[in-house]
GROMACS .gro file of C-alpha atoms in nm:
model
  258
    1MET     CA    1   0.927   1.270   1.094
    2THR     CA    2   0.839   0.891   1.031
    3GLN     CA    3   1.000   0.624   1.247
    4GLY     CA    4   1.249   0.401   1.025
    5TYR     CA    5   1.290   0.028   1.091
    6ARG     CA    6   1.621  -0.126   1.184
    7LEU     CA    7   1.718  -0.423   1.016
    8LEU     CA    8   1.690  -0.724   1.263
    9GLU     CA    9   1.967  -0.989   1.312
   10ALA     CA   10   1.918  -1.316   1.170
   11ASP     CA   11   1.812  -1.605   1.370
   12ASN     CA   12   2.102  -1.867   1.505
   13GLY     CA   13   2.021  -2.134   1.248
   14ALA     CA   14   2.073  -1.880   0.944
   15VAL     CA   15   2.440  -1.918   0.919
   16THR     CA   16   2.394  -2.279   0.923
   17ARG     CA   17   2.124  -2.281   0.658
   18ALA     CA   18   2.324  -2.021   0.428
   19LEU     CA   19   2.640  -2.280   0.460
   20ILE     CA   20   2.416  -2.576   0.372
   21PHE     CA   21   2.292  -2.383   0.070
   22PHE     CA   22   2.643  -2.292  -0.041
   23GLY     CA   23   2.775  -2.659   0.009
   24PHE     CA   24   2.442  -2.782  -0.190
   25VAL     CA   25   2.542  -2.539  -0.472
   26ILE     CA   26   2.918  -2.647  -0.457
   27ALA     CA   27   2.821  -3.016  -0.499
   28ALA     CA   28   2.580  -2.966  -0.769
   29ALA     CA   29   2.814  -2.793  -0.977
   30LEU     CA   30   3.090  -3.022  -0.913
   31SER     CA   31   2.884  -3.318  -0.994
   32LEU     CA   32   2.725  -3.165  -1.301
   33SER     CA   33   3.094  -3.111  -1.422
   34VAL     CA   34   3.207  -3.448  -1.373
   35LEU     CA   35   2.872  -3.592  -1.525
   36PHE     CA   36   2.909  -3.363  -1.832
   37ALA     CA   37   3.293  -3.460  -1.870
   38VAL     CA   38   3.219  -3.807  -1.858
   39LEU     CA   39   2.934  -3.777  -2.130
   40VAL     CA   40   3.130  -3.560  -2.355
   41ILE     CA   41   3.435  -3.783  -2.344
   42ASN     CA   42   3.223  -4.092  -2.398
   43PHE     CA   43   3.058  -3.931  -2.704
   44PHE     CA   44   3.346  -3.742  -2.869
   45GLY     CA   45   3.636  -3.877  -2.692
   46VAL     CA   46   3.940  -3.763  -2.493
   47PRO     CA   47   4.039  -3.424  -2.651
   48ALA     CA   48   4.336  -3.445  -2.892
   49GLY     CA   49   4.466  -3.122  -2.901
   50ASN     CA   50   4.438  -2.747  -2.724
   51TYR     CA   51   4.141  -2.650  -2.958
   52ASP     CA   52   3.958  -2.961  -2.858
   53PHE     CA   53   4.039  -2.960  -2.492
   54MET     CA   54   3.901  -2.559  -2.502
   55LEU     CA   55   3.584  -2.643  -2.657
   56MET     CA   56   3.518  -2.921  -2.431
   57THR     CA   57   3.593  -2.696  -2.132
   58VAL     CA   58   3.356  -2.430  -2.288
   59VAL     CA   59   3.068  -2.684  -2.330
   60ILE     CA   60   3.090  -2.841  -2.004
   61ALA     CA   61   3.104  -2.485  -1.833
   62ALA     CA   62   2.799  -2.384  -2.028
   63CYS     CA   63   2.606  -2.707  -1.920
   64VAL     CA   64   2.702  -2.645  -1.569
   65ALA     CA   65   2.610  -2.276  -1.564
   66SER     CA   66   2.276  -2.291  -1.716
   67PRO     CA   67   2.124  -2.495  -1.433
   68MET     CA   68   2.314  -2.290  -1.176
   69ALA     CA   69   2.195  -1.992  -1.320
   70GLY     CA   70   1.829  -2.126  -1.335
   71LEU     CA   71   1.866  -2.208  -0.942
   72ALA     CA   72   2.010  -1.850  -0.884
   73ALA     CA   73   1.726  -1.664  -1.082
   74GLN     CA   74   1.449  -1.895  -0.892
   75ASN     CA   75   1.603  -1.797  -0.550
   76GLN     CA   76   1.620  -1.441  -0.663
   77TYR     CA   77   1.242  -1.443  -0.783
   78ARG     CA   78   1.124  -1.567  -0.440
   79VAL     CA   79   1.347  -1.322  -0.243
   80ASP     CA   80   1.207  -1.028  -0.461
   81ARG     CA   81   0.843  -1.168  -0.398
   82TYR     CA   82   0.942  -1.190  -0.012
   83GLN     CA   83   1.039  -0.817  -0.025
   84THR     CA   84   0.731  -0.695  -0.228
   85THR     CA   85   0.517  -0.879   0.021
   86LEU     CA   86   0.694  -0.746   0.319
   87GLU     CA   87   0.663  -0.395   0.171
   88ALA     CA   88   0.289  -0.418   0.100
   89MET     CA   89   0.231  -0.523   0.461
   90ALA     CA   90   0.431  -0.229   0.600
   91SER     CA   91   0.246   0.012   0.401
   92THR     CA   92  -0.127  -0.118   0.389
   93ASP     CA   93  -0.406  -0.188   0.620
   94PRO     CA   94  -0.440  -0.563   0.631
   95LEU     CA   95  -0.827  -0.549   0.640
   96THR     CA   96  -0.885  -0.316   0.369
   97GLY     CA   97  -0.569  -0.308   0.165
   98LEU     CA   98  -0.590   0.071   0.182
   99LEU     CA   99  -0.264   0.272   0.298
  100ASN     CA  100  -0.241   0.268   0.659
  101ARG     CA  101  -0.168   0.557   0.887
  102ARG     CA  102   0.218   0.547   0.856
  103SER     CA  103   0.243   0.553   0.477
  104PHE     CA  104  -0.052   0.785   0.442
  105LYS     CA  105   0.147   1.038   0.662
  106THR     CA  106   0.486   0.974   0.458
  107LEU     CA  107   0.283   1.023   0.142
  108ALA     CA  108   0.139   1.348   0.280
  109GLU     CA  109   0.471   1.490   0.402
  110GLU     CA  110   0.603   1.439   0.045
  111GLU     CA  111   0.319   1.588  -0.110
  112LEU     CA  112   0.372   1.872   0.156
  113ALA     CA  113   0.743   1.918   0.040
  114ARG     CA  114   0.622   1.930  -0.334
  115MET     CA  115   0.394   2.208  -0.241
  116GLU     CA  116   0.677   2.423  -0.119
  117ARG     CA  117   0.804   2.430  -0.481
  118THR     CA  118   0.493   2.404  -0.689
  119ARG     CA  119   0.210   2.595  -0.449
  120ASN     CA  120  -0.051   2.326  -0.557
  121SER     CA  121  -0.356   2.367  -0.364
  122VAL     CA  122  -0.397   2.023  -0.134
  123TYR     CA  123  -0.693   1.929   0.090
  124VAL     CA  124  -0.732   1.660   0.355
  125ALA     CA  125  -1.043   1.499   0.428
  126LEU     CA  126  -1.129   1.280   0.710
  127PHE     CA  127  -1.468   1.076   0.702
  128ASP     CA  128  -1.617   0.868   0.978
  129LEU     CA  129  -1.916   0.612   0.922
  130ASP     CA  130  -2.209   0.722   1.118
  131HIS     CA  131  -2.374   0.496   1.419
  132PHE     CA  132  -2.087   0.202   1.281
  133LYS     CA  133  -2.112   0.063   1.638
  134ARG     CA  134  -2.481  -0.003   1.570
  135VAL     CA  135  -2.385  -0.226   1.278
  136ASN     CA  136  -2.130  -0.427   1.472
  137ASP     CA  137  -2.378  -0.467   1.756
  138THR     CA  138  -2.656  -0.576   1.514
  139TYR     CA  139  -2.479  -0.814   1.263
  140GLY     CA  140  -2.152  -0.893   1.443
  141HIS     CA  141  -1.774  -0.772   1.412
  142ALA     CA  142  -1.716  -0.999   1.127
  143PHE     CA  143  -1.995  -0.847   0.935
  144GLY     CA  144  -1.867  -0.499   1.031
  145ASP     CA  145  -1.520  -0.570   0.899
  146ARG     CA  146  -1.690  -0.674   0.567
  147VAL     CA  147  -1.879  -0.341   0.551
  148LEU     CA  148  -1.539  -0.172   0.583
  149VAL     CA  149  -1.393  -0.330   0.296
  150SER     CA  150  -1.707  -0.284   0.094
  151ILE     CA  151  -1.687   0.124   0.186
  152ALA     CA  152  -1.319   0.113   0.122
  153ASN     CA  153  -1.354  -0.044  -0.231
  154LEU     CA  154  -1.652   0.157  -0.308
  155SER     CA  155  -1.457   0.496  -0.199
  156HIS     CA  156  -1.146   0.387  -0.402
  157ALA     CA  157  -1.347   0.355  -0.708
  158ALA     CA  158  -1.503   0.690  -0.667
  159LEU     CA  159  -1.183   0.899  -0.639
  160ARG     CA  160  -0.997   1.058  -0.911
  161GLY     CA  161  -0.737   0.805  -0.971
  162PRO     CA  162  -0.383   0.920  -0.926
  163PHE     CA  163  -0.487   1.294  -0.773
  164ASP     CA  164  -0.663   1.148  -0.461
  165ARG     CA  165  -0.499   0.886  -0.220
  166LEU     CA  166  -0.734   0.715   0.037
  167GLY     CA  167  -0.613   0.559   0.366
  168ARG     CA  168  -0.784   0.379   0.670
  169TRP     CA  169  -0.704   0.623   0.949
  170GLY     CA  170  -0.821   0.397   1.215
  171GLY     CA  171  -1.157   0.191   1.334
  172GLU     CA  172  -1.429   0.315   1.088
  173GLU     CA  173  -1.238   0.621   0.999
  174PHE     CA  174  -1.085   0.707   0.661
  175ILE     CA  175  -0.867   0.973   0.516
  176ILE     CA  176  -0.820   1.118   0.176
  177LEU     CA  177  -0.519   1.356   0.030
  178LEU     CA  178  -0.682   1.562  -0.254
  179SER     CA  179  -0.420   1.693  -0.476
  180GLU     CA  180  -0.454   2.006  -0.718
  181VAL     CA  181  -0.785   2.110  -0.614
  182ASN     CA  182  -0.953   2.422  -0.503
  183GLN     CA  183  -1.214   2.406  -0.204
  184GLN     CA  184  -1.517   2.399  -0.420
  185GLN     CA  185  -1.350   2.122  -0.608
  186ALA     CA  186  -1.248   1.954  -0.282
  187GLU     CA  187  -1.578   1.986  -0.122
  188ALA     CA  188  -1.766   1.840  -0.468
  189VAL     CA  189  -1.542   1.534  -0.424
  190CYS     CA  190  -1.659   1.468  -0.064
  191GLU     CA  191  -1.994   1.535  -0.147
  192ARG     CA  192  -2.002   1.285  -0.420
  193LEU     CA  193  -1.866   1.032  -0.222
  194ARG     CA  194  -2.098   1.109   0.073
  195LYS     CA  195  -2.398   1.054  -0.174
  196ARG     CA  196  -2.260   0.733  -0.280
  197ILE     CA  197  -2.190   0.566   0.028
  198ALA     CA  198  -2.547   0.676   0.159
  199GLY     CA  199  -2.701   0.561  -0.179
  200THR     CA  200  -2.559   0.229  -0.166
  201GLU     CA  201  -2.720  -0.083  -0.017
  202LEU     CA  202  -2.473  -0.333   0.103
  203SER     CA  203  -2.550  -0.701   0.068
  204ILE     CA  204  -2.310  -0.906   0.262
  205SER     CA  205  -2.384  -1.293   0.341
  206GLY     CA  206  -2.750  -1.262   0.273
  207LYS     CA  207  -2.788  -0.942   0.504
  208THR     CA  208  -2.825  -0.602   0.374
  209THR     CA  209  -2.753  -0.267   0.548
  210ARG     CA  210  -2.687   0.102   0.479
  211VAL     CA  211  -2.440   0.335   0.612
  212SER     CA  212  -2.357   0.689   0.580
  213ALA     CA  213  -2.055   0.892   0.649
  214SER     CA  214  -1.957   1.250   0.789
  215PHE     CA  215  -1.682   1.437   0.642
  216GLY     CA  216  -1.459   1.703   0.788
  217LEU     CA  217  -1.241   1.895   0.519
  218ALA     CA  218  -0.938   2.114   0.564
  219LYS     CA  219  -0.667   2.262   0.355
  220LEU     CA  220  -0.313   2.129   0.365
  221ARG     CA  221  -0.066   2.458   0.415
  222PRO     CA  222   0.314   2.417   0.425
  223GLU     CA  223   0.320   2.704   0.706
  224ASP     CA  224   0.104   2.499   0.924
  225GLY     CA  225   0.214   2.131   0.865
  226LEU     CA  226   0.018   1.792   0.835
  227ALA     CA  227  -0.063   1.745   1.194
  228ALA     CA  228  -0.241   2.086   1.227
  229CYS     CA  229  -0.440   2.001   0.902
  230ILE     CA  230  -0.552   1.680   1.013
  231GLU     CA  231  -0.648   1.835   1.334
  232LYS     CA  232  -0.871   2.092   1.155
  233ALA     CA  233  -1.033   1.830   0.956
  234ASP     CA  234  -1.107   1.632   1.258
  235SER     CA  235  -1.268   1.963   1.426
  236TYR     CA  236  -1.495   1.989   1.108
  237LEU     CA  237  -1.572   1.624   1.121
  238TYR     CA  238  -1.666   1.665   1.474
  239GLU     CA  239  -1.897   1.946   1.338
  240ALA     CA  240  -2.046   1.704   1.093
  241LYS     CA  241  -2.126   1.479   1.353
  242ASN     CA  242  -2.279   1.724   1.579
  243GLY     CA  243  -2.465   1.886   1.297
  244GLY     CA  244  -2.676   1.588   1.231
  245ARG     CA  245  -2.437   1.355   1.043
  246ASN     CA  246  -2.416   1.232   0.679
  247CYS     CA  247  -2.285   1.578   0.557
  248VAL     CA  248  -1.971   1.766   0.481
  249ARG     CA  249  -1.831   2.044   0.691
  250SER     CA  250  -1.509   2.249   0.607
  251GLU     CA  251  -1.376   2.587   0.672
  252PRO     CA  252  -1.569   2.894   0.553
  253ARG     CA  253  -1.472   3.016   0.221
  254ILE     CA  254  -1.302   3.342   0.175
  255ARG     CA  255  -1.509   3.569  -0.037
  256SER     CA  256  -1.362   3.799  -0.258
  257ALA     CA  257  -1.419   4.186  -0.213
  258ALA     CA  258  -1.684   4.329  -0.488
   0.00000   0.00000   0.00000
């Protein structure tokens, strides 16, 4: 179950700022009303009848409403941008821009709920950069961060658009949700990404390096749940690390009887 966030109370100055803004809007509206009334009377004179009076009232109201509406629209646009930024910060990894652990779990749980209806085949892959500590020790952590960003971009570009979702699981470890694939197809996706990572020379700030990655792949099953699937993928990743690294490990395929 995902942890929700409680809406925090505003700081002590929030009420004062809101009242100041309210007073500003009222003062601006009254000032504009008086200004436009004076201008209309100077150009067209004092209304002589009910029709002229109503017409002048509508004109003044329209002149006042237009800048007030513009002010309200500008304020709403800023609020929407702020809200969008907050949502992005809550759901993405600040270094790589990928899904963070929390948002990946939420997305995977939603996929799990759909699987109970659709029975689609879904796999989870964990991959970890090999000997990444050596990169940090040789070139520094700032360089290592740039490597992580490069691998994130490379991996995102190599996956199958809306069918695969990529997240940063932590440190130099990444996680992929592979939808609508069988085991052979999922292994092929991981193998293709593994080769691309190993075959790419990363040039950063005048320095070049190569890294490889080890993969663990497990099937997501509604009866087992997400945590069990990730635990299996992690165990296969451990096998890949112990088996020489730079390889893909997954559960043995079930062979059909002849």
